[in-house]
PDB file of C-alpha atoms in Angstrom:
ATOM      1  CA  UNK A 286      -6.534  12.586  10.093  1.00 76.00           C
ATOM      2  CA  UNK A 287      -3.185  11.711  11.710  1.00 79.00           C
ATOM      3  CA  UNK A 288      -1.071   9.210   9.827  1.00 89.00           C
ATOM      4  CA  UNK A 289       2.221   7.378  10.035  1.00 94.00           C
ATOM      5  CA  UNK A 290       4.809   8.645   7.574  1.00 95.00           C
ATOM      6  CA  UNK A 291       7.952   6.941   6.318  1.00 96.00           C
ATOM      7  CA  UNK A 292      11.007   8.122   4.428  1.00 96.00           C
ATOM      8  CA  UNK A 293      12.390   7.409   1.961  1.00 96.00           C
ATOM      9  CA  UNK A 294       9.740   5.692  -0.129  1.00 95.00           C
ATOM     10  CA  UNK A 295      12.422   3.773  -2.000  1.00 96.00           C
ATOM     11  CA  UNK A 296      16.025   3.141  -0.997  1.00 97.00           C
ATOM     12  CA  UNK A 297      18.592   1.474  -3.206  1.00 97.00           C
ATOM     13  CA  UNK A 298      21.849   0.394  -1.603  1.00 97.00           C
ATOM     14  CA  UNK A 299      24.853  -1.780  -2.233  1.00 97.00           C
ATOM     15  CA  UNK A 300      25.325  -5.009  -0.314  1.00 97.00           C
ATOM     16  CA  UNK A 301      27.307  -4.384   2.859  1.00 97.00           C
ATOM     17  CA  UNK A 302      26.200  -0.768   3.230  1.00 97.00           C
ATOM     18  CA  UNK A 303      24.326   0.609   6.201  1.00 97.00           C
ATOM     19  CA  UNK A 304      20.821   1.959   5.748  1.00 98.00           C
ATOM     20  CA  UNK A 305      18.534   3.888   8.047  1.00 97.00           C
ATOM     21  CA  UNK A 306      14.810   3.815   7.468  1.00 98.00           C
ATOM     22  CA  UNK A 307      12.828   6.585   9.091  1.00 97.00           C
ATOM     23  CA  UNK A 308       9.323   6.731  10.448  1.00 97.00           C
ATOM     24  CA  UNK A 309       7.222   9.381  12.142  1.00 96.00           C
ATOM     25  CA  UNK A 310       4.496   7.623  14.157  1.00 95.00           C
ATOM     26  CA  UNK A 311       1.179   9.183  15.064  1.00 92.00           C
ATOM     27  CA  UNK A 312       1.933  11.771  17.723  1.00 89.00           C
ATOM     28  CA  UNK A 313       0.002  10.409  20.734  1.00 87.00           C
ATOM     29  CA  UNK A 314       0.947   6.788  20.101  1.00 91.00           C
ATOM     30  CA  UNK A 315       3.251   4.983  22.494  1.00 90.00           C
ATOM     31  CA  UNK A 316       3.937   1.662  20.795  1.00 93.00           C
ATOM     32  CA  UNK A 317       6.007   1.416  17.644  1.00 95.00           C
ATOM     33  CA  UNK A 318       6.700  -1.465  15.319  1.00 96.00           C
ATOM     34  CA  UNK A 319       8.648  -2.506  12.291  1.00 98.00           C
ATOM     35  CA  UNK A 320       7.432  -5.176   9.900  1.00 97.00           C
ATOM     36  CA  UNK A 321       8.822  -6.347   6.621  1.00 97.00           C
ATOM     37  CA  UNK A 322       7.308  -7.919   3.538  1.00 94.00           C
ATOM     38  CA  UNK A 323       9.447  -9.689   1.004  1.00 94.00           C
ATOM     39  CA  UNK A 324       7.830  -9.360  -2.424  1.00 89.00           C
ATOM     40  CA  UNK A 325       4.949 -11.802  -2.835  1.00 85.00           C
ATOM     41  CA  UNK A 326       5.115 -13.002   0.761  1.00 88.00           C
ATOM     42  CA  UNK A 327       3.285 -12.257   3.955  1.00 90.00           C
ATOM     43  CA  UNK A 328       4.026  -9.425   6.317  1.00 94.00           C
ATOM     44  CA  UNK A 329       6.445 -10.440   9.083  1.00 96.00           C
ATOM     45  CA  UNK A 330       6.976  -8.827  12.473  1.00 96.00           C
ATOM     46  CA  UNK A 331      10.469  -7.548  13.194  1.00 97.00           C
ATOM     47  CA  UNK A 332      10.380  -5.584  16.436  1.00 97.00           C
ATOM     48  CA  UNK A 333       8.196  -3.615  18.809  1.00 94.00           C
ATOM     49  CA  UNK A 334       9.325  -0.648  20.882  1.00 93.00           C
ATOM     50  CA  UNK A 335       7.836   0.962  23.966  1.00 91.00           C
ATOM     51  CA  UNK A 336       9.123   3.363  26.581  1.00 88.00           C
ATOM     52  CA  UNK A 337      12.435   3.726  24.775  1.00 90.00           C
ATOM     53  CA  UNK A 338      13.265   0.071  24.683  1.00 92.00           C
ATOM     54  CA  UNK A 339      12.580  -3.023  22.639  1.00 94.00           C
ATOM     55  CA  UNK A 340       9.574  -4.885  24.023  1.00 92.00           C
ATOM     56  CA  UNK A 341       9.691  -7.816  21.617  1.00 93.00           C
ATOM     57  CA  UNK A 342      11.706  -8.916  18.614  1.00 94.00           C
ATOM     58  CA  UNK A 343      11.529 -11.752  16.140  1.00 95.00           C
ATOM     59  CA  UNK A 344      14.199 -14.187  15.015  1.00 94.00           C
ATOM     60  CA  UNK A 345      14.684 -12.047  11.921  1.00 94.00           C
ATOM     61  CA  UNK A 346      15.782  -9.113  14.056  1.00 96.00           C
ATOM     62  CA  UNK A 347      19.391 -10.149  14.586  1.00 93.00           C
ATOM     63  CA  UNK A 348      22.459  -8.108  15.491  1.00 94.00           C
ATOM     64  CA  UNK A 349      22.441  -6.427  12.090  1.00 95.00           C
ATOM     65  CA  UNK A 350      19.260  -4.591  13.011  1.00 97.00           C
ATOM     66  CA  UNK A 351      18.719  -1.846  15.545  1.00 97.00           C
ATOM     67  CA  UNK A 352      15.954   0.604  16.352  1.00 97.00           C
ATOM     68  CA  UNK A 353      16.039   3.999  17.929  1.00 94.00           C
ATOM     69  CA  UNK A 354      13.768   6.836  18.864  1.00 91.00           C
ATOM     70  CA  UNK A 355      16.287   9.667  18.656  1.00 85.00           C
ATOM     71  CA  UNK A 356      13.818  12.431  19.483  1.00 86.00           C
ATOM     72  CA  UNK A 357      10.149  12.822  20.344  1.00 77.00           C
ATOM     73  CA  UNK A 358       8.890  12.182  16.846  1.00 87.00           C
ATOM     74  CA  UNK A 359      11.135   9.892  14.800  1.00 93.00           C
ATOM     75  CA  UNK A 360      11.504   6.124  14.990  1.00 96.00           C
ATOM     76  CA  UNK A 361      14.302   4.565  12.967  1.00 97.00           C
ATOM     77  CA  UNK A 362      15.347   1.125  11.796  1.00 98.00           C
ATOM     78  CA  UNK A 363      19.025   0.661  11.015  1.00 97.00           C
ATOM     79  CA  UNK A 364      20.459  -2.243   9.086  1.00 97.00           C
ATOM     80  CA  UNK A 365      24.202  -2.262   9.659  1.00 95.00           C
ATOM     81  CA  UNK A 366      25.474  -4.323   6.753  1.00 94.00           C
ATOM     82  CA  UNK A 367      22.788  -5.043   4.215  1.00 96.00           C
ATOM     83  CA  UNK A 368      22.450  -8.401   2.489  1.00 96.00           C
ATOM     84  CA  UNK A 369      20.642  -9.262  -0.726  1.00 96.00           C
ATOM     85  CA  UNK A 370      17.935 -11.001   1.284  1.00 95.00           C
ATOM     86  CA  UNK A 371      17.162  -7.762   3.136  1.00 97.00           C
ATOM     87  CA  UNK A 372      15.463  -6.503  -0.017  1.00 97.00           C
ATOM     88  CA  UNK A 373      11.846  -6.039   1.025  1.00 97.00           C
ATOM     89  CA  UNK A 374       9.160  -3.539   1.872  1.00 95.00           C
ATOM     90  CA  UNK A 375       9.594  -2.252   5.412  1.00 97.00           C
ATOM     91  CA  UNK A 376       6.535  -0.992   7.236  1.00 96.00           C
ATOM     92  CA  UNK A 377       6.469   1.106  10.353  1.00 97.00           C
ATOM     93  CA  UNK A 378       3.348   1.016  12.516  1.00 96.00           C
ATOM     94  CA  UNK A 379       2.188   2.633  15.722  1.00 94.00           C
ATOM     95  CA  UNK A 380      -0.612   2.070  18.203  1.00 92.00           C
ATOM     96  CA  UNK A 381      -2.354   3.377  21.362  1.00 83.00           C
ATOM     97  CA  UNK A 382      -4.673   4.235  22.801  1.00 68.00           C
ATOM     98  CA  UNK A 383      -6.689   1.759  20.737  1.00 72.00           C
ATOM     99  CA  UNK A 384      -5.457  -1.687  19.824  1.00 77.00           C
ATOM    100  CA  UNK A 385      -5.312  -1.052  16.108  1.00 87.00           C
ATOM    101  CA  UNK A 386      -1.900  -0.662  14.590  1.00 92.00           C
ATOM    102  CA  UNK A 387      -1.726   2.037  11.963  1.00 93.00           C
ATOM    103  CA  UNK A 388       0.748   1.451   9.202  1.00 95.00           C
ATOM    104  CA  UNK A 389       2.887   3.830   7.228  1.00 94.00           C
ATOM    105  CA  UNK A 390       3.131   3.635   3.437  1.00 93.00           C
ATOM    106  CA  UNK A 391       6.321   1.578   3.607  1.00 95.00           C
ATOM    107  CA  UNK A 392       9.886   1.923   2.388  1.00 97.00           C
ATOM    108  CA  UNK A 393      10.952  -0.309  -0.441  1.00 96.00           C
ATOM    109  CA  UNK A 394      14.542  -1.389   0.169  1.00 98.00           C
ATOM    110  CA  UNK A 395      16.506  -2.771  -2.765  1.00 97.00           C
ATOM    111  CA  UNK A 396      19.924  -4.269  -2.044  1.00 97.00           C
ATOM    112  CA  UNK A 397      22.168  -4.732  -5.077  1.00 96.00           C
TER     113      UNK A 397
ATOM    114  CA  UNK B 176       2.933 -20.224  18.893  1.00 85.00           C
ATOM    115  CA  UNK B 177      -0.002 -18.679  17.124  1.00 89.00           C
ATOM    116  CA  UNK B 178      -0.470 -19.185  13.407  1.00 94.00           C
ATOM    117  CA  UNK B 179      -2.811 -17.679  10.832  1.00 97.00           C
ATOM    118  CA  UNK B 180      -3.779 -19.469   7.638  1.00 97.00           C
ATOM    119  CA  UNK B 181      -5.478 -18.118   4.554  1.00 97.00           C
ATOM    120  CA  UNK B 182      -6.138 -21.026   2.241  1.00 95.00           C
ATOM    121  CA  UNK B 183      -7.307 -19.008  -0.766  1.00 96.00           C
ATOM    122  CA  UNK B 184      -4.329 -17.435  -2.563  1.00 95.00           C
ATOM    123  CA  UNK B 185      -6.685 -15.807  -5.109  1.00 97.00           C
ATOM    124  CA  UNK B 186     -10.363 -14.970  -5.282  1.00 97.00           C
ATOM    125  CA  UNK B 187     -12.459 -13.274  -7.918  1.00 97.00           C
ATOM    126  CA  UNK B 188     -15.827 -11.537  -7.686  1.00 97.00           C
ATOM    127  CA  UNK B 189     -18.127  -9.761 -10.074  1.00 98.00           C
ATOM    128  CA  UNK B 190     -18.741  -6.103  -9.373  1.00 97.00           C
ATOM    129  CA  UNK B 191     -21.788  -5.624  -7.084  1.00 97.00           C
ATOM    130  CA  UNK B 192     -21.658  -9.247  -5.953  1.00 97.00           C
ATOM    131  CA  UNK B 193     -20.668 -10.642  -2.564  1.00 98.00           C
ATOM    132  CA  UNK B 194     -17.459 -12.488  -1.784  1.00 98.00           C
ATOM    133  CA  UNK B 195     -16.168 -14.224   1.338  1.00 98.00           C
ATOM    134  CA  UNK B 196     -12.497 -14.561   2.196  1.00 98.00           C
ATOM    135  CA  UNK B 197     -11.496 -17.316   4.608  1.00 98.00           C
ATOM    136  CA  UNK B 198      -9.098 -17.238   7.527  1.00 98.00           C
ATOM    137  CA  UNK B 199      -8.346 -19.769  10.223  1.00 98.00           C
ATOM    138  CA  UNK B 200      -5.996 -19.413  13.132  1.00 97.00           C
ATOM    139  CA  UNK B 201      -4.475 -21.517  15.838  1.00 96.00           C
ATOM    140  CA  UNK B 202      -4.015 -20.356  19.405  1.00 94.00           C
ATOM    141  CA  UNK B 203      -4.276 -21.601  22.947  1.00 92.00           C
ATOM    142  CA  UNK B 204      -5.196 -18.157  24.213  1.00 91.00           C
ATOM    143  CA  UNK B 205      -8.752 -17.266  25.112  1.00 89.00           C
ATOM    144  CA  UNK B 206      -8.520 -13.524  24.611  1.00 90.00           C
ATOM    145  CA  UNK B 207      -7.163 -11.939  21.462  1.00 93.00           C
ATOM    146  CA  UNK B 208      -7.960  -9.652  18.558  1.00 94.00           C
ATOM    147  CA  UNK B 209      -8.417 -10.432  14.897  1.00 96.00           C
ATOM    148  CA  UNK B 210      -8.051  -8.018  12.035  1.00 96.00           C
ATOM    149  CA  UNK B 211      -8.435  -7.819   8.296  1.00 97.00           C
ATOM    150  CA  UNK B 212      -6.039  -5.527   6.466  1.00 96.00           C
ATOM    151  CA  UNK B 213      -6.281  -4.483   2.831  1.00 96.00           C
ATOM    152  CA  UNK B 214      -3.163  -3.933   0.743  1.00 92.00           C
ATOM    153  CA  UNK B 215      -3.859  -2.268  -2.619  1.00 92.00           C
ATOM    154  CA  UNK B 216      -1.207  -2.086  -5.363  1.00 88.00           C
ATOM    155  CA  UNK B 217       0.330   0.914  -3.579  1.00 85.00           C
ATOM    156  CA  UNK B 218       1.236  -1.631  -0.840  1.00 85.00           C
ATOM    157  CA  UNK B 219      -0.109   0.573   1.927  1.00 87.00           C
ATOM    158  CA  UNK B 220      -1.624  -1.542   4.732  1.00 90.00           C
ATOM    159  CA  UNK B 221      -5.143  -0.346   5.503  1.00 92.00           C
ATOM    160  CA  UNK B 222      -7.186  -1.637   8.419  1.00 93.00           C
ATOM    161  CA  UNK B 223     -10.554  -2.903   7.220  1.00 96.00           C
ATOM    162  CA  UNK B 224     -12.160  -4.371  10.332  1.00 96.00           C
ATOM    163  CA  UNK B 225     -11.341  -5.714  13.793  1.00 95.00           C
ATOM    164  CA  UNK B 226     -12.936  -8.249  16.103  1.00 95.00           C
ATOM    165  CA  UNK B 227     -12.403  -8.791  19.815  1.00 93.00           C
ATOM    166  CA  UNK B 228     -12.508 -12.467  20.729  1.00 93.00           C
ATOM    167  CA  UNK B 229     -14.585 -11.827  23.847  1.00 91.00           C
ATOM    168  CA  UNK B 230     -17.373 -10.302  21.771  1.00 90.00           C
ATOM    169  CA  UNK B 231     -19.889 -12.720  20.341  1.00 86.00           C
ATOM    170  CA  UNK B 232     -21.335 -10.172  17.966  1.00 93.00           C
ATOM    171  CA  UNK B 233     -19.704 -10.122  14.559  1.00 96.00           C
ATOM    172  CA  UNK B 234     -18.071  -6.828  13.594  1.00 95.00           C
ATOM    173  CA  UNK B 235     -19.447  -4.797  10.698  1.00 96.00           C
ATOM    174  CA  UNK B 236     -18.042  -1.792   8.857  1.00 95.00           C
ATOM    175  CA  UNK B 237     -20.300  -0.616   6.046  1.00 96.00           C
ATOM    176  CA  UNK B 238     -19.991  -3.234   3.269  1.00 97.00           C
ATOM    177  CA  UNK B 239     -17.496  -5.312   5.244  1.00 98.00           C
ATOM    178  CA  UNK B 240     -18.524  -7.843   7.862  1.00 97.00           C
ATOM    179  CA  UNK B 241     -16.943 -10.818   9.541  1.00 98.00           C
ATOM    180  CA  UNK B 242     -18.119 -14.252  10.540  1.00 97.00           C
ATOM    181  CA  UNK B 243     -16.239 -15.038  13.726  1.00 96.00           C
ATOM    182  CA  UNK B 244     -16.493 -18.634  14.895  1.00 96.00           C
ATOM    183  CA  UNK B 245     -14.376 -18.845  18.043  1.00 95.00           C
ATOM    184  CA  UNK B 246     -14.746 -22.569  18.642  1.00 94.00           C
ATOM    185  CA  UNK B 247     -13.789 -23.327  15.046  1.00 96.00           C
ATOM    186  CA  UNK B 248     -11.039 -20.669  15.123  1.00 96.00           C
ATOM    187  CA  UNK B 249     -12.394 -19.202  11.943  1.00 97.00           C
ATOM    188  CA  UNK B 250     -12.589 -15.540  10.944  1.00 97.00           C
ATOM    189  CA  UNK B 251     -13.935 -14.902   7.466  1.00 98.00           C
ATOM    190  CA  UNK B 252     -14.456 -11.546   5.772  1.00 98.00           C
ATOM    191  CA  UNK B 253     -17.540 -10.856   3.715  1.00 98.00           C
ATOM    192  CA  UNK B 254     -17.508  -8.014   1.213  1.00 98.00           C
ATOM    193  CA  UNK B 255     -20.954  -7.043  -0.033  1.00 98.00           C
ATOM    194  CA  UNK B 256     -21.721  -5.027  -3.156  1.00 97.00           C
ATOM    195  CA  UNK B 257     -18.115  -5.410  -4.331  1.00 97.00           C
ATOM    196  CA  UNK B 258     -16.566  -2.398  -5.990  1.00 97.00           C
ATOM    197  CA  UNK B 259     -13.605  -2.095  -8.344  1.00 96.00           C
ATOM    198  CA  UNK B 260     -11.708  -0.320  -5.571  1.00 95.00           C
ATOM    199  CA  UNK B 261     -11.954  -3.421  -3.397  1.00 97.00           C
ATOM    200  CA  UNK B 262      -9.419  -5.179  -5.614  1.00 97.00           C
ATOM    201  CA  UNK B 263      -6.387  -5.751  -3.401  1.00 96.00           C
ATOM    202  CA  UNK B 264      -4.480  -8.248  -1.306  1.00 95.00           C
ATOM    203  CA  UNK B 265      -6.300  -8.986   1.941  1.00 97.00           C
ATOM    204  CA  UNK B 266      -4.456 -10.137   5.043  1.00 96.00           C
ATOM    205  CA  UNK B 267      -5.949 -11.682   8.126  1.00 97.00           C
ATOM    206  CA  UNK B 268      -4.016 -10.924  11.322  1.00 97.00           C
ATOM    207  CA  UNK B 269      -3.992 -12.073  14.941  1.00 96.00           C
ATOM    208  CA  UNK B 270      -2.885 -10.217  18.030  1.00 94.00           C
ATOM    209  CA  UNK B 271      -2.754 -11.413  21.608  1.00 90.00           C
ATOM    210  CA  UNK B 272      -4.862  -9.391  24.009  1.00 85.00           C
ATOM    211  CA  UNK B 273      -2.255  -9.115  26.758  1.00 74.00           C
ATOM    212  CA  UNK B 274      -1.152  -5.496  27.038  1.00 68.00           C
ATOM    213  CA  UNK B 275      -1.321  -2.826  24.384  1.00 67.00           C
ATOM    214  CA  UNK B 276       1.748  -3.485  22.312  1.00 72.00           C
ATOM    215  CA  UNK B 277       1.453  -7.005  20.963  1.00 88.00           C
ATOM    216  CA  UNK B 278       2.749  -7.935  17.528  1.00 92.00           C
ATOM    217  CA  UNK B 279       0.479  -8.790  14.638  1.00 95.00           C
ATOM    218  CA  UNK B 280       0.760 -12.260  13.126  1.00 96.00           C
ATOM    219  CA  UNK B 281      -0.349 -12.273   9.509  1.00 96.00           C
ATOM    220  CA  UNK B 282      -1.682 -14.898   7.161  1.00 96.00           C
ATOM    221  CA  UNK B 283      -0.311 -15.385   3.679  1.00 95.00           C
ATOM    222  CA  UNK B 284      -2.909 -13.157   2.069  1.00 95.00           C
ATOM    223  CA  UNK B 285      -5.685 -13.530  -0.496  1.00 97.00           C
ATOM    224  CA  UNK B 286      -5.496 -11.614  -3.764  1.00 96.00           C
ATOM    225  CA  UNK B 287      -8.978 -10.360  -4.615  1.00 98.00           C
ATOM    226  CA  UNK B 288      -9.820  -9.281  -8.138  1.00 97.00           C
ATOM    227  CA  UNK B 289     -13.071  -7.538  -9.018  1.00 97.00           C
ATOM    228  CA  UNK B 290     -14.485  -7.963 -12.514  1.00 96.00           C
ATOM    229  CA  UNK B 291     -16.545  -5.135 -14.033  1.00 94.00           C
TER     230      UNK B 291
END
């Protein structure tokens, strides 16, 4: 069964460093998303992406964040200058043709 | 803006028994989707069940069923014959029906423990 994959599973970085989180959505899906979950809290929407552009973003998704689909398979989330409060689990998801969003296993980001 | 509320931070059930997790939501929209996701200790988000707001019939997936009360804006999840593997965090989520790519809005989650 097709699934969303994410790499790395765990990323440790120093405050102020740039990180890139990678996702491979399900191959026939057209909509892509990033969510984050701070430990012990609910899952929060960051951004959605369709047709090579951002379709919606939340207040969390400020200028420090960017997304890209550099080729036909990968979908990346870049955080330019990480802060301590960026420590969280980051989930990639994809959808279409159904309305369900299928989630990847997540990347745990730890900012020291 | 839409909101989703899960008022039970923790629930416990005896193995083989039935448990109901509550979820309420607030929206001014008439068409939308509701979902329950399961998050086991691995933290993977797994879709359990979905409900279209325009459907009056409650969704069912094996041991999982929902009680969708549109007028009350309530969407509870019933787990029958609970199994040890059902122990997890459960999130209720809302999605607007407009278009294909709408974001999910999650509740705070309910931690379900299953006692042997």
